[in-house]
Amino acid sequence: MNLPKILSIYTLILLLSTIISCSEDNSTTDPPVPKEQTENPVTDEENESTTEEPKEKASEEEEVEESLEEEEEEEEEETTNNFGTIELSGDETSDVGTELVVGHIAVGRADLTGTEKSVILTDENTEITEEGPEPKNLDKGFVLIGGDDLNTDGTTSAEKDISMVIFIDGEEYRFGCAVPNSGNFIDCGADYNIDFDKKEIVFKETTVVNTDTEVTLTMNGTITWE
């Protein structure tokens, strides 16, 4: 066999072996998976569920906020004291208003009033501390001190009295009365009474006078404490 023929046969063998090896490689390789099969299609139901989740979370947050607001309102109602209201009538109600809502009360503070038979009434913004009433709102507030059995020690002729200051827009209106009338104080009236056993102070057509203008203010109402 001549050399050219041998070379051609050898070349043919190499070519065949290459083709066979390529075909074997192709047969062992997995066919490519179409993209449509590999991707997970999102259904309409899943889309709806994903859009509903934020809405549900938002509604839950709103419910929590509403419940917290309701709790805060309830706490405010519980912590706000209201021992009663004193109705006012007279010419100066255009300046001082027509009512005094009692928010704080202290009984028997001889260290502040000079007698244990005394009651201190203030508005909700004026706390009564160890140092005495501390007004926090001088635009609207009041401090009223009522005394009873004042003449037991013989130092005064008055049996009962009222000393009161009303704060309106930073201005003070001072009033007072005594039973019987004494000095610049007019008579409080026969039905003004402090009952320490019943724990109440009664204003019934009780009259106090403005110590500056001498204008009379009439008070009606019952204040009770525990």
CSV table of C-alpha atoms in Angstrom, one decimal:
chain,number,residue,atom,x,y,z
A,1,MET,CA,0.0,0.0,0.0
A,2,ASN,CA,1.4,3.3,-1.0
A,3,LEU,CA,1.9,6.2,1.4
A,4,PRO,CA,-0.8,8.6,0.1
A,5,LYS,CA,-3.4,5.9,0.5
A,6,ILE,CA,-2.3,5.2,4.1
A,7,LEU,CA,-2.5,8.9,4.9
A,8,SER,CA,-5.9,9.2,3.5
A,9,ILE,CA,-7.1,6.2,5.5
A,10,TYR,CA,-5.6,7.6,8.7
A,11,THR,CA,-7.2,10.9,8.1
A,12,LEU,CA,-10.6,9.3,7.6
A,13,ILE,CA,-10.2,7.3,10.8
A,14,LEU,CA,-9.4,10.5,12.7
A,15,LEU,CA,-12.4,12.2,11.2
A,16,LEU,CA,-14.7,9.3,12.1
A,17,SER,CA,-13.5,9.2,15.7
A,18,THR,CA,-14.0,12.9,16.1
A,19,ILE,CA,-17.6,12.7,14.8
A,20,ILE,CA,-18.4,9.7,17.1
A,21,SER,CA,-17.0,11.5,20.1
A,22,CYS,CA,-19.0,14.6,19.3
A,23,SER,CA,-22.2,12.6,18.9
A,24,GLU,CA,-21.6,10.8,22.2
A,25,ASP,CA,-21.2,14.2,24.0
A,26,ASN,CA,-24.4,15.5,22.5
A,27,SER,CA,-26.3,12.4,23.5
A,28,THR,CA,-25.2,12.6,27.1
A,29,THR,CA,-26.1,16.3,27.4
A,30,ASP,CA,-29.6,17.1,28.6
A,31,PRO,CA,-31.7,18.9,26.2
A,32,PRO,CA,-32.2,22.6,27.1
A,33,VAL,CA,-35.4,23.3,29.0
A,34,PRO,CA,-37.6,26.0,27.4
A,35,LYS,CA,-37.8,29.2,29.4
A,36,GLU,CA,-41.5,28.9,29.6
A,37,GLN,CA,-41.1,25.7,31.6
A,38,THR,CA,-38.4,27.0,34.0
A,39,GLU,CA,-40.2,30.2,35.0
A,40,ASN,CA,-43.0,29.8,37.5
A,41,PRO,CA,-46.0,31.6,36.1
A,42,VAL,CA,-47.7,33.9,38.6
A,43,THR,CA,-51.4,33.2,38.8
A,44,ASP,CA,-54.1,35.9,39.3
A,45,GLU,CA,-54.9,34.5,42.7
A,46,GLU,CA,-51.3,35.0,43.9
A,47,ASN,CA,-51.3,38.5,42.6
A,48,GLU,CA,-54.5,39.2,44.5
A,49,SER,CA,-53.1,37.7,47.7
A,50,THR,CA,-49.9,39.8,47.5
A,51,THR,CA,-51.9,43.0,47.0
A,52,GLU,CA,-54.3,42.1,49.8
A,53,GLU,CA,-51.5,41.6,52.3
A,54,PRO,CA,-50.5,45.3,52.5
A,55,LYS,CA,-54.1,46.3,52.8
A,56,GLU,CA,-54.6,43.9,55.7
A,57,LYS,CA,-51.5,45.2,57.4
A,58,ALA,CA,-52.6,48.8,57.0
A,59,SER,CA,-56.1,48.0,58.4
A,60,GLU,CA,-54.5,46.2,61.4
A,61,GLU,CA,-52.3,49.2,62.1
A,62,GLU,CA,-55.3,51.5,62.0
A,63,GLU,CA,-57.2,49.3,64.4
A,64,VAL,CA,-54.2,49.3,66.8
A,65,GLU,CA,-53.9,53.1,66.6
A,66,GLU,CA,-57.7,53.5,67.2
A,67,SER,CA,-57.6,51.3,70.3
A,68,LEU,CA,-54.6,53.2,71.7
A,69,GLU,CA,-56.4,56.5,71.2
A,70,GLU,CA,-59.5,55.1,73.0
A,71,GLU,CA,-57.3,53.8,75.9
A,72,GLU,CA,-55.7,57.3,76.2
A,73,GLU,CA,-59.1,59.0,76.2
A,74,GLU,CA,-60.3,56.5,78.9
A,75,GLU,CA,-57.2,57.2,81.0
A,76,GLU,CA,-57.8,61.0,80.7
A,77,GLU,CA,-61.4,60.6,81.8
A,78,GLU,CA,-60.3,58.5,84.8
A,79,THR,CA,-57.6,60.9,85.9
A,80,THR,CA,-59.7,64.0,85.6
A,81,ASN,CA,-61.4,64.7,88.9
A,82,ASN,CA,-64.7,66.4,89.1
A,83,PHE,CA,-66.0,67.1,92.6
A,84,GLY,CA,-68.9,69.2,91.4
A,85,THR,CA,-69.7,72.6,89.8
A,86,ILE,CA,-70.5,76.0,91.3
A,87,GLU,CA,-72.9,78.1,89.2
A,88,LEU,CA,-72.2,81.8,89.2
A,89,SER,CA,-74.6,84.7,88.6
A,90,GLY,CA,-74.3,88.4,88.8
A,91,ASP,CA,-72.9,91.4,86.9
A,92,GLU,CA,-69.4,90.1,86.8
A,93,THR,CA,-70.1,86.8,85.1
A,94,SER,CA,-69.4,88.6,81.8
A,95,ASP,CA,-65.8,88.8,83.1
A,96,VAL,CA,-65.3,85.6,85.2
A,97,GLY,CA,-67.8,83.2,83.6
A,98,THR,CA,-70.8,81.4,84.8
A,99,GLU,CA,-69.4,78.3,86.5
A,100,LEU,CA,-66.5,77.0,88.5
A,101,VAL,CA,-65.7,73.3,87.9
A,102,VAL,CA,-63.8,71.8,90.9
A,103,GLY,CA,-60.9,69.6,89.9
A,104,HIS,CA,-58.9,69.4,93.1
A,105,ILE,CA,-59.9,69.6,96.8
A,106,ALA,CA,-58.0,69.6,100.1
A,107,VAL,CA,-59.6,69.4,103.5
A,108,GLY,CA,-58.1,70.3,106.9
A,109,ARG,CA,-54.9,71.9,105.6
A,110,ALA,CA,-54.3,74.0,108.7
A,111,ASP,CA,-50.7,74.6,107.5
A,112,LEU,CA,-52.1,76.6,104.6
A,113,THR,CA,-55.4,78.1,106.0
A,114,GLY,CA,-54.7,78.4,109.7
A,115,THR,CA,-57.5,76.1,110.7
A,116,GLU,CA,-58.4,72.4,110.3
A,117,LYS,CA,-62.0,73.3,109.7
A,118,SER,CA,-61.2,74.5,106.1
A,119,VAL,CA,-61.7,73.3,102.5
A,120,ILE,CA,-59.6,74.4,99.5
A,121,LEU,CA,-61.2,74.1,96.1
A,122,THR,CA,-59.3,74.6,92.8
A,123,ASP,CA,-59.8,74.0,89.1
A,124,GLU,CA,-58.4,70.9,87.3
A,125,ASN,CA,-55.2,72.8,86.3
A,126,THR,CA,-54.4,74.0,89.8
A,127,GLU,CA,-52.9,71.2,91.9
A,128,ILE,CA,-52.8,71.5,95.7
A,129,THR,CA,-49.3,70.6,96.8
A,130,GLU,CA,-47.4,70.7,100.1
A,131,GLU,CA,-46.6,74.3,99.3
A,132,GLY,CA,-50.2,75.2,98.5
A,133,PRO,CA,-52.3,75.7,95.3
A,134,GLU,CA,-50.1,76.0,92.2
A,135,PRO,CA,-52.0,77.5,89.3
A,136,LYS,CA,-50.8,76.3,85.9
A,137,ASN,CA,-53.2,78.2,83.7
A,138,LEU,CA,-53.7,81.9,84.7
A,139,ASP,CA,-56.0,82.4,81.7
A,140,LYS,CA,-58.7,80.4,83.4
A,141,GLY,CA,-58.7,79.0,86.9
A,142,PHE,CA,-59.6,79.7,90.5
A,143,VAL,CA,-58.7,79.0,94.1
A,144,LEU,CA,-61.5,79.1,96.8
A,145,ILE,CA,-60.9,78.6,100.5
A,146,GLY,CA,-63.9,78.0,102.8
A,147,GLY,CA,-63.6,78.1,106.6
A,148,ASP,CA,-65.9,77.0,109.4
A,149,ASP,CA,-65.9,77.4,113.2
A,150,LEU,CA,-63.5,80.2,112.9
A,151,ASN,CA,-64.6,81.9,116.1
A,152,THR,CA,-63.9,78.9,118.4
A,153,ASP,CA,-60.6,80.3,119.6
A,154,GLY,CA,-62.0,83.9,120.0
A,155,THR,CA,-59.6,85.4,117.5
A,156,THR,CA,-62.3,86.5,115.1
A,157,SER,CA,-66.0,87.3,115.2
A,158,ALA,CA,-66.7,85.5,111.9
A,159,GLU,CA,-68.0,82.0,112.2
A,160,LYS,CA,-67.6,81.1,108.5
A,161,ASP,CA,-65.9,82.8,105.5
A,162,ILE,CA,-65.0,82.4,101.9
A,163,SER,CA,-61.9,83.8,100.2
A,164,MET,CA,-61.7,83.3,96.4
A,165,VAL,CA,-59.6,84.4,93.5
A,166,ILE,CA,-60.5,83.7,89.9
A,167,PHE,CA,-57.9,83.9,87.1
A,168,ILE,CA,-59.1,85.1,83.7
A,169,ASP,CA,-56.7,86.0,80.9
A,170,GLY,CA,-53.9,86.6,83.4
A,171,GLU,CA,-56.1,89.0,85.5
A,172,GLU,CA,-57.1,88.2,89.1
A,173,TYR,CA,-60.6,88.8,90.5
A,174,ARG,CA,-60.7,88.5,94.3
A,175,PHE,CA,-63.9,87.9,96.2
A,176,GLY,CA,-64.8,87.3,99.8
A,177,CYS,CA,-67.6,87.0,102.4
A,178,ALA,CA,-68.1,86.2,106.1
A,179,VAL,CA,-70.8,85.0,108.4
A,180,PRO,CA,-71.7,87.4,109.9
A,181,ASN,CA,-70.2,90.1,107.7
A,182,SER,CA,-66.9,91.4,108.7
A,183,GLY,CA,-64.8,94.3,107.5
A,184,ASN,CA,-65.0,94.6,103.7
A,185,PHE,CA,-66.7,91.2,103.4
A,186,ILE,CA,-70.4,91.0,103.0
A,187,ASP,CA,-72.5,88.2,104.6
A,188,CYS,CA,-72.2,84.9,102.8
A,189,GLY,CA,-75.8,84.0,103.5
A,190,ALA,CA,-77.5,81.7,105.9
A,191,ASP,CA,-77.4,78.6,103.6
A,192,TYR,CA,-73.7,78.6,103.1
A,193,ASN,CA,-72.5,75.5,105.0
A,194,ILE,CA,-69.5,73.1,105.3
A,195,ASP,CA,-70.4,69.7,106.7
A,196,PHE,CA,-67.3,67.7,107.5
A,197,ASP,CA,-69.2,64.6,108.5
A,198,LYS,CA,-71.1,64.4,105.2
A,199,LYS,CA,-68.0,65.6,103.4
A,200,GLU,CA,-69.7,68.4,101.5
A,201,ILE,CA,-69.7,72.1,101.1
A,202,VAL,CA,-73.0,73.8,100.1
A,203,PHE,CA,-73.4,77.1,98.3
A,204,LYS,CA,-77.0,78.2,98.2
A,205,GLU,CA,-77.6,81.7,97.1
A,206,THR,CA,-74.2,82.4,98.7
A,207,THR,CA,-73.0,85.9,98.0
A,208,VAL,CA,-69.4,87.1,97.7
A,209,VAL,CA,-68.2,90.6,96.9
A,210,ASN,CA,-65.4,91.7,94.6
A,211,THR,CA,-62.9,93.3,97.0
A,212,ASP,CA,-61.9,95.9,94.4
A,213,THR,CA,-65.1,96.7,92.6
A,214,GLU,CA,-67.6,95.8,95.4
A,215,VAL,CA,-69.7,94.0,92.8
A,216,THR,CA,-71.6,91.0,94.2
A,217,LEU,CA,-71.4,87.5,92.8
A,218,THR,CA,-73.9,84.8,93.7
A,219,MET,CA,-72.9,81.1,94.0
A,220,ASN,CA,-75.0,77.9,93.9
A,221,GLY,CA,-73.8,74.3,94.0
A,222,THR,CA,-72.8,71.4,96.2
A,223,ILE,CA,-69.2,70.0,96.3
A,224,THR,CA,-68.6,66.6,97.8
A,225,TRP,CA,-65.4,64.6,98.5
A,226,GLU,CA,-64.5,61.1,99.7
